[in-house]
Tab-separated table of C-alpha atoms and ligand atoms in Angstrom:
chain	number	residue	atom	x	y	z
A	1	UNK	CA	0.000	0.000	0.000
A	2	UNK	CA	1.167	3.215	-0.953
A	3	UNK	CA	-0.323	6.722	0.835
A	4	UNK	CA	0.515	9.891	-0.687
A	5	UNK	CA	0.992	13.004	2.101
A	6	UNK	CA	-2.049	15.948	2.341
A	7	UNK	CA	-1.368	17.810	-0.432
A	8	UNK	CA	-2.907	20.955	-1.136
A	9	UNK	CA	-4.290	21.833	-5.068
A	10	UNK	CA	-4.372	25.656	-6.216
A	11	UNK	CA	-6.753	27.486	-7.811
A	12	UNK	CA	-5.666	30.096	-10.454
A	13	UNK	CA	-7.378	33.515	-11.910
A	14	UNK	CA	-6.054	34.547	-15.372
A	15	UNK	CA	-5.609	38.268	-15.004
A	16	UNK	CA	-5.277	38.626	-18.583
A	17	UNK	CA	-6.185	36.333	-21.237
A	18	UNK	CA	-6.444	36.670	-25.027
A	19	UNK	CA	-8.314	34.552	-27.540
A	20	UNK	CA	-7.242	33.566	-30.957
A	21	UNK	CA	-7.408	32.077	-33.724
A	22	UNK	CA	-9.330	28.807	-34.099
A	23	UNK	CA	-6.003	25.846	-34.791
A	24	UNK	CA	-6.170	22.388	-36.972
A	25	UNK	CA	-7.165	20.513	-33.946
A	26	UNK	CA	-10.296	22.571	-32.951
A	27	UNK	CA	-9.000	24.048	-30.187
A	28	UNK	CA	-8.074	27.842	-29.698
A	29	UNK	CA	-4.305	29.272	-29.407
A	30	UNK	CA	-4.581	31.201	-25.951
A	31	UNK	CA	-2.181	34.154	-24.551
A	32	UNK	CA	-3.312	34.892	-21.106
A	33	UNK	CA	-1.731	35.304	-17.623
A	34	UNK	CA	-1.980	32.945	-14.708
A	35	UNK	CA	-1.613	33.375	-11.204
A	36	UNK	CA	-1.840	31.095	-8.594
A	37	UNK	CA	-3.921	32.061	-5.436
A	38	UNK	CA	-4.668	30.908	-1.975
A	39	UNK	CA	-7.744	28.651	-2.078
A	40	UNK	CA	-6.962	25.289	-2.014
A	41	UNK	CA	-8.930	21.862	-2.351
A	42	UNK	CA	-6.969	19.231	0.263
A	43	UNK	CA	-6.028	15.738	-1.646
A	44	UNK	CA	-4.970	12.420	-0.457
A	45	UNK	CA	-4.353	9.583	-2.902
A	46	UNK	CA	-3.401	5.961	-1.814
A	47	UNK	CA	-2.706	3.151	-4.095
A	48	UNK	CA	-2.479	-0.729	-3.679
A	49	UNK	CA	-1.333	-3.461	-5.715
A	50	UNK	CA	-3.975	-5.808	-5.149
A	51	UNK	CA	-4.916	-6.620	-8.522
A	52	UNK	CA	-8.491	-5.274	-8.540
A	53	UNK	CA	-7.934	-1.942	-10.477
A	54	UNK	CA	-10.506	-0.246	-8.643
A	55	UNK	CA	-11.139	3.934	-8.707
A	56	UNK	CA	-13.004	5.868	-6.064
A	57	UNK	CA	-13.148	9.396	-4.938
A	58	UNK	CA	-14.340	10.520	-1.828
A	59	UNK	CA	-15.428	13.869	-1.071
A	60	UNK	CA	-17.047	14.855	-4.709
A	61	UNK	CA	-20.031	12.947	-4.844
A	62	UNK	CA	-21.941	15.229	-7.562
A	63	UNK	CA	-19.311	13.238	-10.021
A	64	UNK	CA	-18.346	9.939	-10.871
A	65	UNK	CA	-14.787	8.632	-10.582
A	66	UNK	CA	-14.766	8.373	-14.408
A	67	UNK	CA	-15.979	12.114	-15.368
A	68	UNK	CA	-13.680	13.320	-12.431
A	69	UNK	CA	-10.570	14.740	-13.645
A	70	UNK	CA	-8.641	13.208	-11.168
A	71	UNK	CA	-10.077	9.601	-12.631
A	72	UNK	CA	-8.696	10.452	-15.493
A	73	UNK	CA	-5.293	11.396	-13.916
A	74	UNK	CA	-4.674	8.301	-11.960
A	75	UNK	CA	-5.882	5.763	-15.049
A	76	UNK	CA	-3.363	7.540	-17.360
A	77	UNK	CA	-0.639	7.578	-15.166
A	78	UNK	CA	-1.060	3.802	-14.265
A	79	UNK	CA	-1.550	3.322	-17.813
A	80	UNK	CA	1.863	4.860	-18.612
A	81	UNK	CA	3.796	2.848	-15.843
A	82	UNK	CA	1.624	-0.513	-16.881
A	83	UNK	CA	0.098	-0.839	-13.255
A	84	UNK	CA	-3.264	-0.641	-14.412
A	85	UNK	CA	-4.068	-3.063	-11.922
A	86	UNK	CA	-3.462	-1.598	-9.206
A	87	UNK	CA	-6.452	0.164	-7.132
A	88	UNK	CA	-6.632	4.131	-5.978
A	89	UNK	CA	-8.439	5.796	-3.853
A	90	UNK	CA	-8.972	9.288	-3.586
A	91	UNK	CA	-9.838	11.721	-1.149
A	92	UNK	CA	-10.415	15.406	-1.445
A	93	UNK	CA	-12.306	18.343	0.362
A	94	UNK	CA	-13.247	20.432	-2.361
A	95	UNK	CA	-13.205	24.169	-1.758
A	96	UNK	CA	-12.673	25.839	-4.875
A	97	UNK	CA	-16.421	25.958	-6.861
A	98	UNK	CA	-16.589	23.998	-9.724
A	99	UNK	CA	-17.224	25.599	-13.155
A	100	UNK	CA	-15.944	28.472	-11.659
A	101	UNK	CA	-12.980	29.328	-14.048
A	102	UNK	CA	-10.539	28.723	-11.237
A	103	UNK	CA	-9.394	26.015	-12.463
A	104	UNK	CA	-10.292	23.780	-9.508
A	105	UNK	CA	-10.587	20.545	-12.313
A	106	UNK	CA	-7.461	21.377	-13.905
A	107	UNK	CA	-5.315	21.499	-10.500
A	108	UNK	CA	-6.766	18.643	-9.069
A	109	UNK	CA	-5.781	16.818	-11.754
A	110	UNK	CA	-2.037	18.244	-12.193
A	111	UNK	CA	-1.998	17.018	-8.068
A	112	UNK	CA	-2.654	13.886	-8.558
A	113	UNK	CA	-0.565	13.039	-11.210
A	114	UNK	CA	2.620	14.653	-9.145
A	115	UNK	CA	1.930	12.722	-6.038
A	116	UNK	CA	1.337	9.461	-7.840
A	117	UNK	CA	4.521	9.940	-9.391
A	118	UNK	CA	5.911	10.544	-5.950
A	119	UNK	CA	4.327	7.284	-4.517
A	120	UNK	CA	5.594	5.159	-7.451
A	121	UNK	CA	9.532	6.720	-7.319
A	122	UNK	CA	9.319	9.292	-9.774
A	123	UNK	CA	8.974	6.805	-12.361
A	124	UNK	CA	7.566	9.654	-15.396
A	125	UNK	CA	9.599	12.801	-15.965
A	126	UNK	CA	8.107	16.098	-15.974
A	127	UNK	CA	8.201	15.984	-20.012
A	128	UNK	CA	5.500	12.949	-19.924
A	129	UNK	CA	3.846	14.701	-17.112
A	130	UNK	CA	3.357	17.338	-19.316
A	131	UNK	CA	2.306	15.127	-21.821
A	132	UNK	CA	-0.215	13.631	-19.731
A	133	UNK	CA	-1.797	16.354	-18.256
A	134	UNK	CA	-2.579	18.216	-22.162
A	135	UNK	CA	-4.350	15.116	-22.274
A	136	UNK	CA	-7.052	15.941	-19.555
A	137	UNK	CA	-7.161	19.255	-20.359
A	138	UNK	CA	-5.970	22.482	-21.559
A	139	UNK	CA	-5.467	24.463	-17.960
A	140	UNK	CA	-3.435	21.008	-16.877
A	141	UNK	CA	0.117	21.613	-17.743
A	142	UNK	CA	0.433	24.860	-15.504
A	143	UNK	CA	-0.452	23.090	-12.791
A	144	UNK	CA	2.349	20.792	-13.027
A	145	UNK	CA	4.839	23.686	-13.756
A	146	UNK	CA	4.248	24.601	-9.748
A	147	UNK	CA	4.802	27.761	-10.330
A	148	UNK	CA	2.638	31.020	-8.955
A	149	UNK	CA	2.185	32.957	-12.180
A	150	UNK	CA	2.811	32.213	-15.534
A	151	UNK	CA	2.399	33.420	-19.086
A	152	UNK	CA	-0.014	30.107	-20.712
A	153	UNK	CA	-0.325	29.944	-24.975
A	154	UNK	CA	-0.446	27.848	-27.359
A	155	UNK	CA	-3.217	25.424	-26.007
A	156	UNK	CA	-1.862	25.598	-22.540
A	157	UNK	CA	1.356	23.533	-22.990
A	158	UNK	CA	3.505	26.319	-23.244
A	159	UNK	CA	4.027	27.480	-19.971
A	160	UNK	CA	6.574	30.525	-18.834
A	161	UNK	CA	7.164	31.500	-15.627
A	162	UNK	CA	7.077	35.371	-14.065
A	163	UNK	CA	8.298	35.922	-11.265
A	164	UNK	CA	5.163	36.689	-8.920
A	165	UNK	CA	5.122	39.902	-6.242
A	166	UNK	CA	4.068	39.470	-3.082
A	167	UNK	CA	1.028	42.311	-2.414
A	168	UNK	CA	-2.052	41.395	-4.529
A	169	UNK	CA	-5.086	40.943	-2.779
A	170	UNK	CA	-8.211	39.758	-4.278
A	171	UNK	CA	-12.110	39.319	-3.952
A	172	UNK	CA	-13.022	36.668	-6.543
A	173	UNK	CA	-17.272	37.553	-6.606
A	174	UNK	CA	-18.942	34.593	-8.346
A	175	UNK	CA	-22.760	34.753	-9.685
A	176	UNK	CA	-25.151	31.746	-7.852
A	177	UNK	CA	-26.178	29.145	-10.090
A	178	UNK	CA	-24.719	26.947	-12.729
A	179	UNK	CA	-21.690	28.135	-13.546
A	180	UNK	CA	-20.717	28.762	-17.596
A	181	UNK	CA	-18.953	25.612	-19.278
A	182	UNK	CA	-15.542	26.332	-21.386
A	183	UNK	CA	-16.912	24.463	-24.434
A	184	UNK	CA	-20.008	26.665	-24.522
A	185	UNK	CA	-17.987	30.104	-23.319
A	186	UNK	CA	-16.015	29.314	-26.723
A	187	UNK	CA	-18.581	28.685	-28.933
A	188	UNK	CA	-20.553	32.013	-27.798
A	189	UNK	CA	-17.285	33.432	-28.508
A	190	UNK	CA	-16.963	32.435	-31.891
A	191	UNK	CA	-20.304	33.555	-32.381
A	192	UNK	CA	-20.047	36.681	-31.402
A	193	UNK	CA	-16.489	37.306	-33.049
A	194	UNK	CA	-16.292	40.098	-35.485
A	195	UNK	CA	-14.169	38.586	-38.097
A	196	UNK	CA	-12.144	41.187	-39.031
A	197	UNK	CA	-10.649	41.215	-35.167
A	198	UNK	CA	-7.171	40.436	-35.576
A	199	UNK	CA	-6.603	36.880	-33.599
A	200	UNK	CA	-3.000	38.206	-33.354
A	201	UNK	CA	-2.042	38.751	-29.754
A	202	UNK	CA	-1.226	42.868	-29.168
A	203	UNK	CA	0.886	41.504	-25.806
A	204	UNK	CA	4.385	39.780	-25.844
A	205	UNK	CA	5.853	38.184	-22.685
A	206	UNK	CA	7.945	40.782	-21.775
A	207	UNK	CA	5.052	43.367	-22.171
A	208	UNK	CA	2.893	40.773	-19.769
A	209	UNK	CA	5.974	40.739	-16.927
A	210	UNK	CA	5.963	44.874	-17.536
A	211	UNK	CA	2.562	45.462	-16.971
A	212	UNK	CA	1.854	42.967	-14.164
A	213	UNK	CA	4.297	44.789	-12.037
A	214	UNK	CA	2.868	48.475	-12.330
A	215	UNK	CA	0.839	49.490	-9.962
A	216	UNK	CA	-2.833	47.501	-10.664
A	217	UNK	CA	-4.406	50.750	-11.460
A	218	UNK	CA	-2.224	51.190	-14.747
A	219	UNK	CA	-2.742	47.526	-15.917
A	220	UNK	CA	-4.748	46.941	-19.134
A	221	UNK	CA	-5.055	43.922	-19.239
A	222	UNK	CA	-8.371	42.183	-20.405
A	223	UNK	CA	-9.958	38.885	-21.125
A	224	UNK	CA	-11.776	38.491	-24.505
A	225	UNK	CA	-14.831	36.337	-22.503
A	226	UNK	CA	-15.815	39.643	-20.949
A	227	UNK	CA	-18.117	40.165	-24.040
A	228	UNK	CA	-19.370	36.755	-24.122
A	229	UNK	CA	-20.078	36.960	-19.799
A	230	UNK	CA	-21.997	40.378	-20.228
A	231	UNK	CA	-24.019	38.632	-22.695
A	232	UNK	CA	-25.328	35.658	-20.515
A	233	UNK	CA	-26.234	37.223	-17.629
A	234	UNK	CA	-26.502	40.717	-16.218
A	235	UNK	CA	-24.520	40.556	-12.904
A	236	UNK	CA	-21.215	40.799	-15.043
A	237	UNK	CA	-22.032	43.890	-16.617
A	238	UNK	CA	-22.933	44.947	-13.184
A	239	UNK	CA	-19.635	43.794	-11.313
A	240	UNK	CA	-17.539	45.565	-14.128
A	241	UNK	CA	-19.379	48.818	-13.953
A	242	UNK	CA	-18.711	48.432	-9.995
A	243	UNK	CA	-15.106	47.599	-10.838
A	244	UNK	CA	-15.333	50.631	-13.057
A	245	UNK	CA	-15.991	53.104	-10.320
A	246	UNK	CA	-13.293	51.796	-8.409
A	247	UNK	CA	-9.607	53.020	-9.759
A	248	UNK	CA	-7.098	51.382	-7.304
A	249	UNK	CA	-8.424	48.046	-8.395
A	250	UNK	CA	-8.294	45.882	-11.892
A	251	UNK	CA	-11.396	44.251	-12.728
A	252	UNK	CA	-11.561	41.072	-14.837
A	253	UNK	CA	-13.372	37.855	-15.209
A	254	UNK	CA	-11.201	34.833	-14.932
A	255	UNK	CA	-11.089	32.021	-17.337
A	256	UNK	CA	-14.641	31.476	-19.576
A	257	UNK	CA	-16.011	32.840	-16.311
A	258	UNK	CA	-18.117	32.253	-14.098
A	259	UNK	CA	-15.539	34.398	-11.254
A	260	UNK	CA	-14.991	37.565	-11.633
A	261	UNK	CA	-11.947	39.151	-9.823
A	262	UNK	CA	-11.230	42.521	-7.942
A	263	UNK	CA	-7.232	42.604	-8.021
A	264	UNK	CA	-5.683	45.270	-5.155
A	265	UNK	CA	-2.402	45.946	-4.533
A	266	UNK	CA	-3.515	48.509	-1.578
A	267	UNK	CA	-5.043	45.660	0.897
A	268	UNK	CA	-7.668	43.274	1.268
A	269	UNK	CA	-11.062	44.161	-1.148
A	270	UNK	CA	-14.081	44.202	0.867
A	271	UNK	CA	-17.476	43.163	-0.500
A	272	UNK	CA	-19.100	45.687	1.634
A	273	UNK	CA	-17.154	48.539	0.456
A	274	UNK	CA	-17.998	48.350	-3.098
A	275	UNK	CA	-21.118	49.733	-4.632
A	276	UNK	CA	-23.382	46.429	-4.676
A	277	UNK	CA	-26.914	46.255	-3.546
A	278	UNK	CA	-28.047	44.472	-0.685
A	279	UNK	CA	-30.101	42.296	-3.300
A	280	UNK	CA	-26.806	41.858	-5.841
A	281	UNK	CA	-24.671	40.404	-2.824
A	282	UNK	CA	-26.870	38.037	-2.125
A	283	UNK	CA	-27.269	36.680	-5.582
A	284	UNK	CA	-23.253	36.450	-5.517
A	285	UNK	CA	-20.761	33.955	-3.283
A	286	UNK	CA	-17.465	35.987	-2.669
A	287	UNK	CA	-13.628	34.499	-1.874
A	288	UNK	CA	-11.450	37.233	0.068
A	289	UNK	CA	-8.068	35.544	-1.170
A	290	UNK	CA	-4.302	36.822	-1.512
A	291	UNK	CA	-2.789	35.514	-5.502
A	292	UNK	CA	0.482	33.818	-4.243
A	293	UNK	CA	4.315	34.458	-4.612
A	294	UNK	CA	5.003	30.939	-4.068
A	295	UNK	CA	3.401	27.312	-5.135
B	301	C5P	O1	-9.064	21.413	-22.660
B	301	C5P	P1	-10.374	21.590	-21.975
B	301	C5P	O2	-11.031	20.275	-21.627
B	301	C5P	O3	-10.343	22.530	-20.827
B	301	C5P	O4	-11.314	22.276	-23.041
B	301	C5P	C1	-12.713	22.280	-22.963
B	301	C5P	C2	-13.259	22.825	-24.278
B	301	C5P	O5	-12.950	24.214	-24.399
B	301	C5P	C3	-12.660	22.182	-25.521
B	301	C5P	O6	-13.375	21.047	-25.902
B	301	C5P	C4	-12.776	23.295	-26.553
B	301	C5P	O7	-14.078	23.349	-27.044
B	301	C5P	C5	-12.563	24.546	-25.725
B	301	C5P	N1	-11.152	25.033	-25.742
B	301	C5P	C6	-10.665	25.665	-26.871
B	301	C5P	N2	-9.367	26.134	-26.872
B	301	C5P	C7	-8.576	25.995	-25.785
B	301	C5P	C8	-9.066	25.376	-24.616
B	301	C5P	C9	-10.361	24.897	-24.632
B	301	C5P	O8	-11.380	25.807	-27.874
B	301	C5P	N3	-7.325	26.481	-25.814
């Protein structure tokens, strides 16, 4: 029997993230900034080579083991080592909301791949890590970078690091109900897309690591969802006219949505202090988080 220690699984915001053009296999070529922050889901993974293969996951009972991402994680990586016999069992206390665009999904999966591959003796390097993980998804491959903020194209298995700072607060404000799924968020986009929009990416890297350390109140930065959010429901237009009003913060929506993000560099962002109606906060959960200098 094999028992992996607690480990804890990140969330992310993208505090900038550009969409473009639509590639051979389907899928778009992203630009966009990631940044770690600190709202973790708690994982525990133990193995044992008793022949029966079995998968379970405790603590996520709205999915099966199979649609889980972390399913998926464990079967490829015994796949790749030929232990597919072997059984796994999961734990987690989830924390970060799902469809969220925090990437709760992605990370999960990235931390279960890295602390099978501890259990087992580092068997994979990171290379076939990487490999694996573009395999679940697109947001994987950060995740296994362990890093706190990152510059993400391609499809998400390019991965460079920036070096993170150390005083950015956030409010992540999320709209109740179902959440918006990344499939659908794209489509609407490329619905919506006015075709003579260049797909070509106005930001390099070393514009991305210039702006990200100004003071938040100079950053342009943007995500090309916004228009497709403010179409599907109203509370984004609201939460960006609120951001609006506020200078010394950046306002953004992170991934295909659904969270939206109040970025600070002057202190923790209260709910209460910005210009929603007693109504509006209730119709929203919000996160008071800090976006990390370290993984
Ligand atoms: O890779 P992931 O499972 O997160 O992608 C979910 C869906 O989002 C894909 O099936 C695709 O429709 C869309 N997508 C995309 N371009 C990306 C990432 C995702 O079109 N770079």
């Amino acid at each position: 029997m094999k028992e992996s220690q607690l480990r804890y699984s990140y969330a992310k915001v993208n505090l900038h993230l550009h969409i473009g053009g639509v590639r051979p296999d389907g899928f778009h070529d992203l630009f966009s900034l990631f940044h770690l922050i600190d709202l973790h889901d708690d994982i525990t993974v133990l193995t044992k080579d008793d022949g029966s293969g079995a998968l379970s996951i405790e603590g996520m009972p709205f999915l099966s083991a199979e649609q889980n991402l972390m399913g998926k994680a464990s079967r490829l990586f015994l796949e790749r080592i030929h232990r597919e016999t072997d059984s796994v069992h999961m734990t987690i206390i989830k924390r970060i909301p799902v469809k969220g665009g925090l990437g709760g999904g992605s990370s999960n999966a990235a931390t279960v791949l890295l602390a099978l591959n501890d259990m087992y003796g580092s068997p994979l390097t990171t290379d076939v890590l990487l490999d694996l993980a573009g395999r679940i998804g697109s947001d994987v491959p950060f995740f296994i970078h362990r890093v706190p903020a990152a510059v993400v194209e391609g499809r998400g298995e390019i991965v460079r690091p920036v070096p993170a700072r150390d005083d950015l607060h956030a409010l992540i404000v999320i709209p109740a109900g179902d959440g918006i799924s990344t499939a659908d968020a794209f489509a609407a986009f490329d619905r919506l897309q006015n075709k003579d929009i260049s797909t070509k990416s106005l930001y390099k890297f070393s514009t991305v690591c210039h702006m990200y350390m100004k003071p938040v109140e100079h950053w342009k930065f943007s995500n090309d969802f916004k228009d497709v959010v403010v179409k599907l429901n109203e509370v984004y237009r609201r939460i960006y006219e609120i951001g609006g009003s506020e200078r010394h913060l950046y306002t953004t929506v992170s991934g295909s949505g659904s969270s939206c993000v109040f970025v600070s560099d002057s202190g923790p962002v209260e709910i209460n202090r910005l210009d929603f109606t007693e109504v509006e906060r209730t119709q929203v959960i919000n996160i008071n988080t800090i976006l990390l200098n370290k993984a």
